[in-house]
Tab-separated table of C-alpha atoms in Angstrom:
chain	number	residue	atom	x	y	z
A	1328	UNK	CA	-0.182	-0.164	0.369
A	1329	UNK	CA	1.526	3.576	-0.352
A	1330	UNK	CA	0.646	5.477	3.124
A	1331	UNK	CA	0.200	8.788	3.382
A	1332	UNK	CA	2.882	9.327	5.249
A	1333	UNK	CA	6.519	7.573	6.385
A	1334	UNK	CA	7.212	8.901	10.161
A	1335	UNK	CA	11.217	8.287	10.233
A	1336	UNK	CA	11.566	7.854	14.154
A	1337	UNK	CA	9.636	6.810	17.188
A	1338	UNK	CA	10.685	9.659	19.913
A	1339	UNK	CA	8.489	12.369	21.089
A	1340	UNK	CA	8.420	14.482	18.147
A	1341	UNK	CA	7.949	10.894	15.559
A	1342	UNK	CA	5.143	9.971	18.169
A	1343	UNK	CA	3.928	13.013	18.455
A	1344	UNK	CA	3.293	13.416	14.692
A	1345	UNK	CA	1.675	10.441	14.115
A	1346	UNK	CA	-0.599	9.962	16.731
A	1347	UNK	CA	-1.886	13.758	15.153
A	1348	UNK	CA	-1.984	12.728	12.277
A	1349	UNK	CA	-3.790	9.497	12.621
A	1350	UNK	CA	-6.629	11.251	13.971
A	1351	UNK	CA	-6.862	13.564	10.953
A	1352	UNK	CA	-7.827	10.363	9.017
A	1353	UNK	CA	-4.538	9.802	6.753
A	1354	UNK	CA	-2.781	6.284	6.591
A	1355	UNK	CA	1.025	6.011	8.535
A	1356	UNK	CA	3.788	4.270	8.894
A	1357	UNK	CA	6.401	4.522	11.401
A	1358	UNK	CA	9.956	3.414	11.586
A	1359	UNK	CA	12.987	3.536	13.990
A	1360	UNK	CA	16.510	2.686	14.161
A	1361	UNK	CA	16.934	0.961	17.510
A	1362	UNK	CA	15.278	-1.460	19.582
A	1363	UNK	CA	12.723	-0.939	21.849
A	1364	UNK	CA	14.056	0.059	25.139
A	1365	UNK	CA	17.270	1.703	23.862
A	1366	UNK	CA	18.210	4.465	26.316
A	1367	UNK	CA	19.434	7.272	24.296
A	1368	UNK	CA	22.238	9.918	25.176
A	1369	UNK	CA	20.175	12.490	26.596
A	1370	UNK	CA	18.752	14.423	29.060
A	1371	UNK	CA	15.591	12.652	30.289
A	1372	UNK	CA	13.462	16.097	31.502
A	1373	UNK	CA	10.091	17.101	30.814
A	1374	UNK	CA	9.989	20.302	31.529
A	1375	UNK	CA	6.888	22.275	32.860
A	1376	UNK	CA	6.142	24.141	29.331
A	1377	UNK	CA	6.663	19.505	27.794
A	1378	UNK	CA	3.318	18.593	30.688
A	1379	UNK	CA	1.481	22.506	29.246
A	1380	UNK	CA	2.009	21.088	25.281
A	1381	UNK	CA	1.081	17.745	26.339
A	1382	UNK	CA	-1.982	18.555	27.985
A	1383	UNK	CA	-3.484	20.350	25.726
A	1384	UNK	CA	-3.628	17.502	23.736
A	1385	UNK	CA	-5.045	15.152	26.248
A	1386	UNK	CA	-2.146	12.888	26.118
A	1387	UNK	CA	-2.501	11.706	29.767
A	1388	UNK	CA	0.625	12.997	32.106
A	1389	UNK	CA	-1.057	9.992	34.636
A	1390	UNK	CA	1.235	7.680	32.070
A	1391	UNK	CA	4.721	9.041	32.649
A	1392	UNK	CA	3.555	8.115	36.731
A	1393	UNK	CA	3.123	4.882	36.464
A	1394	UNK	CA	6.415	4.543	34.183
A	1395	UNK	CA	7.588	5.733	37.637
A	1396	UNK	CA	8.661	9.345	36.671
A	1397	UNK	CA	9.353	11.482	39.405
A	1398	UNK	CA	7.568	15.118	39.629
A	1399	UNK	CA	10.281	17.977	40.112
A	1400	UNK	CA	10.229	20.408	42.196
A	1401	UNK	CA	12.629	22.623	42.064
A	1402	UNK	CA	14.742	24.441	39.301
A	1403	UNK	CA	18.207	24.943	40.447
A	1404	UNK	CA	20.488	27.145	38.074
A	1405	UNK	CA	24.085	28.029	38.802
A	1406	UNK	CA	25.027	31.006	36.619
A	1407	UNK	CA	28.640	31.643	37.148
A	1408	UNK	CA	28.608	30.308	40.580
A	1409	UNK	CA	25.558	32.150	41.162
A	1410	UNK	CA	22.829	30.463	43.009
A	1411	UNK	CA	19.077	31.163	41.131
A	1412	UNK	CA	16.477	28.626	42.536
A	1413	UNK	CA	12.357	28.622	40.981
A	1414	UNK	CA	10.149	25.386	43.518
A	1415	UNK	CA	8.142	25.692	40.813
A	1416	UNK	CA	5.728	23.527	42.934
A	1417	UNK	CA	5.083	26.108	44.906
A	1418	UNK	CA	3.655	27.605	42.054
A	1419	UNK	CA	1.407	24.236	40.428
A	1420	UNK	CA	3.610	23.410	37.790
A	1421	UNK	CA	4.312	20.110	36.411
A	1422	UNK	CA	7.541	18.847	35.677
A	1423	UNK	CA	8.968	15.417	35.624
A	1424	UNK	CA	12.672	13.238	35.282
A	1425	UNK	CA	11.518	9.689	33.697
A	1426	UNK	CA	14.814	7.810	31.894
A	1427	UNK	CA	13.509	8.041	28.572
A	1428	UNK	CA	13.096	5.464	27.159
A	1429	UNK	CA	10.003	5.074	29.668
A	1430	UNK	CA	9.289	8.334	28.291
A	1431	UNK	CA	9.249	7.385	25.079
A	1432	UNK	CA	7.390	3.662	25.732
A	1433	UNK	CA	4.871	6.431	27.236
A	1434	UNK	CA	4.775	8.529	23.941
A	1435	UNK	CA	4.741	5.220	21.470
A	1436	UNK	CA	1.996	3.484	23.530
A	1437	UNK	CA	-0.369	6.423	23.814
A	1438	UNK	CA	0.470	8.108	20.637
A	1439	UNK	CA	0.849	4.897	18.189
A	1440	UNK	CA	0.064	1.318	19.427
A	1441	UNK	CA	-3.216	2.505	21.262
A	1442	UNK	CA	-4.477	4.168	17.757
A	1443	UNK	CA	-2.943	0.902	15.348
A	1444	UNK	CA	-0.447	2.671	13.791
A	1445	UNK	CA	2.291	0.275	12.192
A	1446	UNK	CA	5.795	0.338	14.278
A	1447	UNK	CA	8.648	-0.984	13.650
A	1448	UNK	CA	11.908	-0.873	14.887
A	1449	UNK	CA	15.092	-1.731	14.396
A	1450	UNK	CA	14.975	-0.163	10.896
A	1451	UNK	CA	17.453	1.981	9.546
A	1452	UNK	CA	16.673	4.265	7.238
A	1453	UNK	CA	19.736	6.422	5.999
A	1454	UNK	CA	18.709	5.194	2.435
A	1455	UNK	CA	15.357	6.527	0.878
A	1456	UNK	CA	14.648	6.524	-2.777
A	1457	UNK	CA	12.667	8.227	-5.071
A	1458	UNK	CA	8.884	6.338	-6.035
A	1459	UNK	CA	6.516	7.314	-8.781
A	1460	UNK	CA	3.875	9.861	-6.181
A	1461	UNK	CA	6.831	9.320	-3.273
A	1462	UNK	CA	9.180	7.090	-1.702
A	1463	UNK	CA	10.277	4.297	-0.738
A	1464	UNK	CA	12.209	3.413	3.027
A	1465	UNK	CA	12.707	0.266	4.094
A	1466	UNK	CA	10.532	-0.832	1.036
A	1467	UNK	CA	7.469	0.731	2.072
A	1468	UNK	CA	5.675	3.494	-0.160
A	1469	UNK	CA	4.565	6.704	1.191
A	1470	UNK	CA	3.266	9.615	-0.763
A	1471	UNK	CA	5.586	12.157	2.138
A	1472	UNK	CA	7.998	12.115	4.679
A	1473	UNK	CA	8.330	13.322	7.932
A	1474	UNK	CA	12.048	12.836	9.431
A	1475	UNK	CA	12.107	12.762	13.284
A	1476	UNK	CA	15.839	10.611	13.522
A	1477	UNK	CA	17.440	13.162	15.983
A	1478	UNK	CA	19.851	15.314	15.664
A	1479	UNK	CA	22.846	12.990	14.340
A	1480	UNK	CA	20.827	11.167	11.896
A	1481	UNK	CA	22.459	10.390	8.468
A	1482	UNK	CA	19.701	10.256	5.928
A	1483	UNK	CA	20.265	9.971	2.105
A	1484	UNK	CA	17.494	10.376	-0.655
A	1485	UNK	CA	18.366	8.942	-3.621
A	1486	UNK	CA	22.425	8.850	-2.628
A	1487	UNK	CA	22.254	12.241	-1.135
A	1488	UNK	CA	22.443	13.514	2.205
A	1489	UNK	CA	19.316	15.092	2.932
A	1490	UNK	CA	20.112	16.904	6.508
A	1491	UNK	CA	24.631	18.594	5.879
A	1492	UNK	CA	25.607	18.542	10.243
A	1493	UNK	CA	27.489	21.856	10.572
A	1494	UNK	CA	31.020	20.860	11.737
A	1495	UNK	CA	31.068	23.342	14.728
A	1496	UNK	CA	27.458	21.415	15.838
A	1497	UNK	CA	28.342	20.610	20.255
A	1498	UNK	CA	29.406	17.739	21.820
A	1499	UNK	CA	27.398	16.477	25.080
A	1500	UNK	CA	28.207	13.505	27.099
A	1501	UNK	CA	25.633	11.795	29.485
A	1502	UNK	CA	25.874	9.059	32.170
A	1503	UNK	CA	22.961	7.963	34.832
A	1504	UNK	CA	24.013	8.172	38.239
A	1505	UNK	CA	22.937	5.735	41.780
A	1506	UNK	CA	23.221	7.697	44.913
A	1507	UNK	CA	21.199	9.771	48.043
A	1508	UNK	CA	20.401	13.104	47.740
A	1509	UNK	CA	18.566	14.647	50.405
A	1510	UNK	CA	15.810	16.780	49.567
A	1511	UNK	CA	12.712	17.623	46.940
A	1512	UNK	CA	13.191	16.496	43.498
A	1513	UNK	CA	14.748	18.742	41.804
A	1514	UNK	CA	16.222	19.476	37.720
A	1515	UNK	CA	19.710	21.262	37.993
A	1516	UNK	CA	21.554	23.918	35.665
A	1517	UNK	CA	25.287	24.771	36.036
A	1518	UNK	CA	26.211	27.641	33.605
A	1519	UNK	CA	29.676	28.844	33.142
A	1520	UNK	CA	31.726	31.065	31.517
A	1521	UNK	CA	34.150	28.285	30.376
A	1522	UNK	CA	31.553	25.869	28.981
A	1523	UNK	CA	31.159	28.643	26.287
A	1524	UNK	CA	27.295	29.236	26.382
A	1525	UNK	CA	26.117	25.467	27.322
A	1526	UNK	CA	25.664	23.573	30.510
A	1527	UNK	CA	26.106	20.722	32.766
A	1528	UNK	CA	22.715	19.507	34.268
A	1529	UNK	CA	21.801	16.570	36.869
A	1530	UNK	CA	17.977	15.666	36.642
A	1531	UNK	CA	16.121	13.269	39.160
A	1532	UNK	CA	14.873	10.106	36.667
A	1533	UNK	CA	13.911	8.089	39.560
A	1534	UNK	CA	14.036	6.632	42.526
A	1535	UNK	CA	17.737	6.982	43.484
A	1536	UNK	CA	18.444	7.201	39.808
A	1537	UNK	CA	20.197	11.104	38.092
A	1538	UNK	CA	20.876	11.846	34.570
A	1539	UNK	CA	24.518	14.250	34.791
A	1540	UNK	CA	25.951	15.145	31.150
A	1541	UNK	CA	27.540	18.118	30.173
A	1542	UNK	CA	27.264	19.527	26.499
A	1543	UNK	CA	30.128	21.813	24.624
A	1544	UNK	CA	29.749	24.206	22.331
A	1545	UNK	CA	33.578	24.768	22.021
A	1546	UNK	CA	37.037	23.688	22.403
A	1547	UNK	CA	35.400	20.403	22.232
A	1548	UNK	CA	39.086	18.340	22.872
A	1549	UNK	CA	37.876	19.939	26.755
A	1550	UNK	CA	34.566	17.866	27.083
A	1551	UNK	CA	36.105	15.037	28.987
A	1552	UNK	CA	38.000	16.912	31.761
A	1553	UNK	CA	34.608	19.546	31.731
A	1554	UNK	CA	32.381	16.194	33.166
A	1555	UNK	CA	35.338	15.564	35.129
A	1556	UNK	CA	35.362	18.954	36.832
A	1557	UNK	CA	30.993	19.242	37.330
A	1558	UNK	CA	31.189	15.990	38.619
A	1559	UNK	CA	34.025	16.801	41.234
A	1560	UNK	CA	31.512	19.354	42.341
A	1561	UNK	CA	28.284	20.163	41.540
A	1562	UNK	CA	27.144	15.971	41.475
A	1563	UNK	CA	29.189	15.617	44.636
A	1564	UNK	CA	27.854	18.736	46.392
A	1565	UNK	CA	24.191	17.331	45.467
A	1566	UNK	CA	24.275	13.824	44.929
A	1567	UNK	CA	27.793	13.237	47.162
A	1568	UNK	CA	30.914	11.186	46.340
A	1569	UNK	CA	29.330	7.555	46.932
A	1570	UNK	CA	27.763	8.025	44.311
A	1571	UNK	CA	27.363	4.352	42.211
A	1572	UNK	CA	27.874	4.257	37.721
A	1573	UNK	CA	24.545	3.342	36.744
A	1574	UNK	CA	24.904	3.487	32.904
A	1575	UNK	CA	29.149	4.869	33.065
A	1576	UNK	CA	29.307	7.928	30.388
A	1577	UNK	CA	28.083	8.136	26.822
A	1578	UNK	CA	28.522	10.799	24.177
A	1579	UNK	CA	27.022	12.143	21.073
A	1580	UNK	CA	27.107	15.190	18.603
A	1581	UNK	CA	24.009	17.877	19.104
A	1582	UNK	CA	22.649	18.871	15.682
A	1583	UNK	CA	22.283	22.560	16.046
A	1584	UNK	CA	23.136	24.440	13.012
A	1585	UNK	CA	21.730	21.125	10.981
A	1586	UNK	CA	21.220	22.135	7.454
A	1587	UNK	CA	17.827	21.112	4.822
A	1588	UNK	CA	19.157	19.654	1.532
A	1589	UNK	CA	15.749	19.064	1.007
A	1590	UNK	CA	13.296	21.632	0.970
A	1591	UNK	CA	10.917	20.213	-1.174
A	1592	UNK	CA	7.006	20.397	0.593
A	1593	UNK	CA	6.697	16.504	0.595
A	1594	UNK	CA	9.628	16.032	2.973
A	1595	UNK	CA	9.424	17.245	6.886
A	1596	UNK	CA	11.764	17.925	9.685
A	1597	UNK	CA	10.849	17.846	12.963
A	1598	UNK	CA	12.319	17.678	16.472
A	1599	UNK	CA	15.887	17.513	16.032
A	1600	UNK	CA	16.500	17.179	12.604
A	1601	UNK	CA	14.619	20.819	12.130
A	1602	UNK	CA	16.924	22.459	14.386
A	1603	UNK	CA	15.090	22.600	17.314
A	1604	UNK	CA	17.348	22.031	20.025
A	1605	UNK	CA	18.382	24.708	22.499
A	1606	UNK	CA	21.512	23.719	24.648
A	1607	UNK	CA	20.999	27.549	26.123
A	1608	UNK	CA	17.458	26.440	28.420
A	1609	UNK	CA	17.212	22.329	28.443
A	1610	UNK	CA	14.534	22.129	26.190
A	1611	UNK	CA	15.051	19.533	23.605
A	1612	UNK	CA	11.763	16.892	24.509
A	1613	UNK	CA	9.003	20.750	24.587
A	1614	UNK	CA	10.712	21.196	21.379
A	1615	UNK	CA	10.359	18.435	19.880
A	1616	UNK	CA	6.128	18.285	20.910
A	1617	UNK	CA	6.034	21.471	19.937
A	1618	UNK	CA	7.230	20.749	16.183
A	1619	UNK	CA	4.911	18.530	15.941
A	1620	UNK	CA	2.446	20.482	16.485
A	1621	UNK	CA	2.337	22.956	14.514
A	1622	UNK	CA	3.509	21.055	11.552
A	1623	UNK	CA	-0.252	19.108	12.219
A	1624	UNK	CA	-1.940	22.186	13.681
A	1625	UNK	CA	-1.886	22.959	9.925
A	1626	UNK	CA	-3.191	20.340	8.261
A	1627	UNK	CA	-6.929	19.437	7.057
């Protein structure tokens, strides 16, 4: 059959897009490169901006709680050593920390599986071919494509790259720690002049579980040293020094500055693939959700 849309990527942008397209009676198929329970190298924070966007389309936030999400009470910001705290719980704002694989699983259940949308794992959509009236990906045909494949996606159309990453893209590193920390659950962001405008973070994402990491825009050869410095300062300050590794540090390229090579309306770019990540304020998932809603909201 010929679908209306093939969506490449089953992360937040792809999931929301799939669900909203199906709700508007488009035929949709979703392809995901990774296995079902793959945990990405990224932060695990669901900000109150993201929660508002999800509630606007009746996403059941309780499904995140059922998956083990931690309700965040505090945002802690350090700007060149000076601390600012926003106790969001006092203002009725909702934010959650949850391991990314569990977040994606909740999104896929509500937006894809509950709506009987075909979802195929372990499908590398790196090679796309033009066919009559549309495109063919992994043997599946559609009139249009939605690329929601993340920051570092390498996808070609008829042998030519669809995304051309900026050579100056930031790099990041993150890890999962197990620790006992006192106080109410928090998201912490540490902005320092030596990080060149990006930041280190600590996200509470589960019972005694924390995602810690750092993005660096420049001087990428210093990433490991900066991360070690972050571990020895903010991480030890808030989590103590006797933490244990649940997942050792892993690195990734952040696709800020990706350039779209193919600009035909039949190919749509969403989420990190559309250059919507914002390393300045930690917003990633919310921007992906908003991107998908902006696109589908303009369709009849």
